[in-house]
């Protein structure tokens, strides 16, 4: 889409890549809000239960940036060829950032009391899902790609099935034990059907544009880094996806969790992080991998293990029922 930029002088290319990243992240955050607000309005007008809205539309909302970036990269690599390194790095890096940055900052603002139900249910589910992704990412190869492993289309279908099962589980749990489920309170903005639908379309278009800009900027920066440091291009893309892109797409979770912690709704901050990590893997990774298999080179495999380690470490820090400021400092 932006291939004409590569005909520019090098300094202009690098400036354009950085601007593309920044504008792309801004679009993702802004249009994510528009899409979620309009989707909530549509669901409300369709008489969908507020409980279902809170557990699905709103909960998935913070994963919109990751979805937009990963899907954009998967489509681009499917059309042009190559590996969806940014897509995979984005999901893995975002999950690491959610635990070791977003949750850590939330805990530093206000210590979190961890309920037994979270330790017995939500955390074990997250640990199980993380372990499944490590197995899928490390044990199964992609035909025709020597030495690389991948989350293939059929593995993406497995993750999608787990996603459906998880949504059914949280909805049934919420109906049976509403006191055990934290749902983010969302003010439904009054709007007509036409306005809600138009804004939903605008939100989707904005997310698509933001995802395209972030992928363009990330791959451009990766190309510059690989040329300057004589690194493998795929490795450079994965590193940029794991760091710059991941932190950028984690901004909604950071803002949501920090605001919740500041308001004293510290349990919601923990719920946002756990829920976001689950949706990133089961929702974002499944869709992106079904479009185009997500290759997992050595760097990604290492970071998959880091994600698993960070999840286990956070669980061990929280096992006594509280995440205090010193635990937050350790995580950060």
XYZ file of C-alpha atoms in Angstrom:
332
model
C 0.000 0.000 0.000
C 2.862 2.363 0.801
C 5.534 0.815 -1.436
C 6.198 4.156 -3.172
C 7.997 5.319 -0.002
C 10.912 2.985 -0.743
C 11.861 5.220 -3.689
C 12.547 8.126 -1.302
C 15.941 9.019 0.254
C 16.877 6.858 3.268
C 16.389 9.639 5.859
C 12.917 10.373 4.468
C 12.046 6.667 4.562
C 13.061 6.310 8.227
C 11.130 9.460 9.189
C 8.087 8.142 7.329
C 8.358 4.738 9.040
C 8.459 6.343 12.503
C 5.555 8.672 11.671
C 3.620 5.712 10.296
C 4.106 3.818 13.547
C 3.036 6.778 15.679
C -0.006 7.708 13.587
C -0.952 4.037 13.301
C -0.939 3.505 17.073
C -2.996 6.700 17.542
C -5.548 5.455 14.980
C -5.739 2.065 16.684
C -6.444 3.556 20.118
C -8.911 6.187 18.846
C -10.888 4.024 16.429
C -10.938 1.144 18.923
C -12.984 3.372 21.258
C -15.315 4.379 18.409
C -15.827 0.760 17.363
C -16.503 -0.470 20.903
C -18.936 2.379 21.683
C -20.902 1.820 18.470
C -20.873 -1.977 18.923
C -22.200 -1.624 22.467
C -24.933 0.713 21.193
C -25.910 -1.764 18.454
C -25.954 -4.680 20.899
C -28.058 -2.666 23.359
C -30.575 -1.740 20.650
C -30.734 -5.413 19.692
C -31.702 -6.125 23.337
C -28.548 -8.098 24.073
C -28.019 -8.574 27.813
C -25.660 -6.011 29.412
C -23.884 -8.998 30.976
C -23.135 -10.497 27.561
C -22.057 -7.095 26.216
C -19.648 -6.585 29.114
C -18.124 -10.038 28.827
C -17.720 -10.039 25.047
C -17.814 -6.732 23.157
C -16.220 -4.602 25.891
C -13.771 -7.319 26.975
C -12.594 -7.856 23.399
C -12.330 -4.117 22.840
C -8.867 -3.773 24.362
C -7.604 -6.466 21.963
C -8.769 -4.536 18.868
C -5.325 -2.951 18.234
C -3.567 -6.323 18.411
C -6.214 -7.817 16.105
C -5.906 -5.006 13.551
C -2.098 -5.230 13.408
C -1.894 -9.026 13.315
C -4.644 -9.434 10.703
C -3.095 -6.689 8.556
C 0.304 -8.400 8.650
C -1.230 -11.824 7.924
C -3.137 -10.506 4.896
C -0.086 -8.635 3.579
C 2.204 -11.654 3.866
C -0.476 -13.906 2.351
C -0.752 -11.637 -0.702
C 2.921 -10.691 -1.097
C 4.539 -13.780 0.391
C 6.843 -13.949 3.389
C 6.403 -14.592 7.093
C 3.915 -12.866 9.408
C 6.648 -12.028 11.920
C 5.066 -8.777 13.123
C 1.715 -10.513 13.707
C 3.230 -13.222 15.887
C 5.634 -10.903 17.680
C 2.815 -8.454 18.374
C 0.652 -11.007 20.204
C 3.506 -12.537 22.198
C 5.080 -9.176 23.037
C 1.725 -7.650 23.985
C 1.059 -10.460 26.466
C 4.487 -9.954 28.031
C 3.880 -6.178 28.208
C 0.461 -6.711 29.795
C 1.967 -8.731 32.638
C 5.323 -7.060 33.209
C 4.373 -3.466 32.329
C 0.606 -2.867 32.518
C -0.078 -5.004 35.604
C 3.160 -3.882 37.274
C 2.257 -0.189 36.907
C -1.288 -0.864 38.158
C 0.087 -2.619 41.244
C 2.542 0.211 41.907
C -0.415 2.640 41.862
C -2.609 0.530 44.147
C -1.865 -2.944 45.601
C -4.281 -5.605 44.360
C -6.125 -8.093 46.543
C -6.412 -11.287 44.492
C -9.562 -13.295 45.058
C -9.413 -17.070 45.455
C -11.662 -17.508 42.420
C -9.044 -15.754 40.262
C -6.280 -18.026 41.581
C -8.417 -21.149 41.165
C -10.040 -20.386 37.802
C -8.794 -17.456 35.686
C -5.068 -17.886 36.327
C -5.090 -21.671 35.689
C -6.997 -21.076 32.431
C -4.399 -18.497 31.350
C -1.570 -20.862 32.319
C -3.203 -23.695 30.378
C -3.753 -21.579 27.267
C -0.162 -20.269 27.441
C 1.143 -23.841 27.671
C -0.974 -24.908 24.681
C 0.442 -22.066 22.563
C 4.014 -22.985 23.543
C 3.349 -26.583 22.467
C 1.651 -25.557 19.205
C 4.362 -23.006 18.441
C 7.305 -25.288 19.156
C 6.314 -28.791 18.088
C 4.672 -28.435 14.702
C 6.515 -27.319 11.584
C 5.299 -25.448 8.512
C 5.764 -27.414 5.305
C 8.117 -25.672 2.919
C 9.707 -23.467 5.564
C 12.880 -25.224 6.635
C 13.779 -24.793 10.268
C 10.714 -22.729 11.139
C 7.770 -23.716 13.266
C 4.367 -22.137 13.035
C 0.885 -21.682 14.385
C -0.808 -23.260 11.355
C -4.383 -22.810 10.133
C -5.637 -25.966 11.812
C -3.970 -24.912 15.062
C -5.669 -21.524 14.682
C -8.981 -23.368 14.340
C -8.246 -25.165 17.625
C -7.592 -21.814 19.332
C -10.840 -20.427 17.852
C -12.767 -23.405 19.256
C -11.169 -22.794 22.657
C -12.200 -19.135 22.350
C -15.840 -20.091 21.833
C -15.621 -22.474 24.771
C -14.087 -19.758 26.966
C -16.832 -17.248 26.105
C -19.518 -19.851 26.891
C -17.742 -20.599 30.182
C -17.493 -16.977 31.358
C -21.101 -16.230 30.371
C -22.430 -19.283 32.239
C -20.211 -18.502 35.244
C -21.416 -14.901 35.302
C -25.053 -15.982 35.226
C -24.603 -18.549 37.992
C -22.235 -16.536 40.192
C -22.505 -12.841 39.214
C -20.672 -11.807 42.376
C -17.516 -13.601 41.174
C -17.231 -11.805 37.850
C -15.784 -8.341 37.370
C -17.388 -6.555 34.424
C -16.205 -3.180 33.284
C -18.974 -0.631 33.607
C -19.645 0.955 30.246
C -21.859 3.961 29.646
C -24.007 3.245 26.602
C -23.988 6.275 24.338
C -27.434 7.022 22.941
C -27.410 6.896 19.147
C -29.712 5.891 16.311
C -29.329 2.636 14.400
C -27.944 4.512 11.401
C -25.386 6.443 13.451
C -24.289 3.330 15.358
C -23.814 1.326 12.155
C -21.971 4.164 10.402
C -19.652 4.629 13.395
C -19.039 0.870 13.554
C -18.007 0.896 9.883
C -15.834 3.987 10.479
C -14.264 2.240 13.482
C -13.461 -0.877 11.458
C -12.027 1.219 8.612
C -9.935 3.240 11.075
C -8.640 0.080 12.742
C -7.732 -1.350 9.337
C -5.877 1.852 8.426
C -4.127 1.936 11.807
C -3.110 -1.701 11.468
C -1.757 -1.085 7.971
C 0.229 1.956 9.133
C 1.706 0.116 12.124
C 2.728 -2.877 9.995
C 4.212 -0.539 7.363
C 6.143 1.422 9.998
C 7.261 -1.672 11.896
C 8.526 -3.468 8.805
C 10.261 -0.322 7.596
C 12.008 0.165 10.935
C 12.917 -3.541 10.958
C 14.385 -3.255 7.465
C 16.490 -0.264 8.524
C 17.693 -2.078 11.659
C 18.521 -5.279 9.768
C 20.492 -3.363 7.131
C 22.367 -1.247 9.691
C 23.143 -4.089 12.115
C 23.438 -6.837 9.478
C 20.646 -8.828 11.132
C 18.317 -11.348 9.550
C 15.274 -9.431 8.266
C 12.752 -11.894 9.745
C 14.524 -11.662 13.100
C 14.439 -7.841 12.992
C 10.703 -7.865 12.200
C 10.021 -10.227 15.087
C 12.025 -8.049 17.496
C 10.192 -4.864 16.427
C 6.863 -6.684 16.774
C 7.832 -7.951 20.221
C 8.862 -4.509 21.479
C 7.697 -1.295 19.800
C 4.490 -2.654 18.256
C 3.583 -4.729 21.320
C 3.917 -1.789 23.724
C 1.987 0.459 21.335
C -0.937 -1.941 20.982
C -0.969 -2.481 24.769
C -1.792 1.197 25.408
C -5.572 0.563 25.798
C -4.890 -2.063 28.473
C -2.407 0.268 30.192
C -4.858 3.183 30.285
C -7.838 1.025 31.318
C -5.946 -0.802 34.067
C -4.178 2.307 35.407
C -7.468 4.238 35.605
C -9.170 1.285 37.310
C -6.328 1.026 39.848
C -6.380 4.780 40.509
C -10.139 4.612 41.174
C -9.572 1.785 43.644
C -11.053 -0.818 41.291
C -7.837 -2.781 41.539
C -9.393 -6.203 40.960
C -10.646 -4.973 37.596
C -7.069 -4.041 36.628
C -6.002 -7.666 37.152
C -9.097 -8.927 35.330
C -8.348 -6.663 32.362
C -4.829 -8.064 32.003
C -5.839 -11.727 32.333
C -8.798 -11.256 29.987
C -6.733 -9.343 27.433
C -4.010 -12.004 27.372
C -6.594 -14.736 26.860
C -8.317 -12.822 24.065
C -4.961 -12.022 22.418
C -4.123 -15.710 22.156
C -7.543 -17.255 21.539
C -9.079 -14.433 19.473
C -6.265 -12.508 17.768
C -3.815 -15.354 17.189
C -6.527 -17.734 15.956
C -7.896 -15.316 13.336
C -4.447 -14.185 12.154
C -3.131 -17.751 11.860
C -6.211 -18.964 9.960
C -5.560 -16.212 7.390
C -1.854 -17.048 7.080
C 0.210 -19.383 9.323
C 2.251 -17.474 11.912
C 5.866 -18.589 11.789
C 7.704 -18.977 15.074
C 11.457 -18.696 14.614
C 13.994 -19.070 17.403
C 13.366 -15.570 18.811
C 9.590 -16.087 18.998
C 10.001 -19.514 20.610
C 12.190 -17.940 23.296
C 9.601 -15.232 23.911
C 6.779 -17.776 24.036
C 8.703 -19.392 26.880
C 9.232 -15.938 28.456
C 5.468 -15.355 28.290
C 4.876 -18.681 30.005
C 7.497 -17.835 32.630
C 5.998 -14.378 33.225
C 2.547 -15.929 33.672
C 3.849 -18.526 36.135
C 5.883 -15.870 37.960
C 2.884 -13.552 38.302
C 0.791 -16.442 39.603
C 3.428 -17.307 42.220
C 3.647 -13.655 43.317
C -0.146 -13.513 43.647
C -0.630 -16.914 45.270
C -0.804 -15.446 48.792
C -3.806 -13.381 47.779
C -2.181 -9.987 47.240
C 0.017 -8.173 44.756
C 1.816 -5.405 46.642
C 4.114 -2.664 45.438
C 7.257 -4.739 45.910
C 5.774 -7.448 43.671
C 4.971 -4.736 41.129
C 8.575 -3.518 41.272
C 9.823 -7.087 40.706
C 7.509 -7.516 37.705
C 8.540 -4.180 36.215
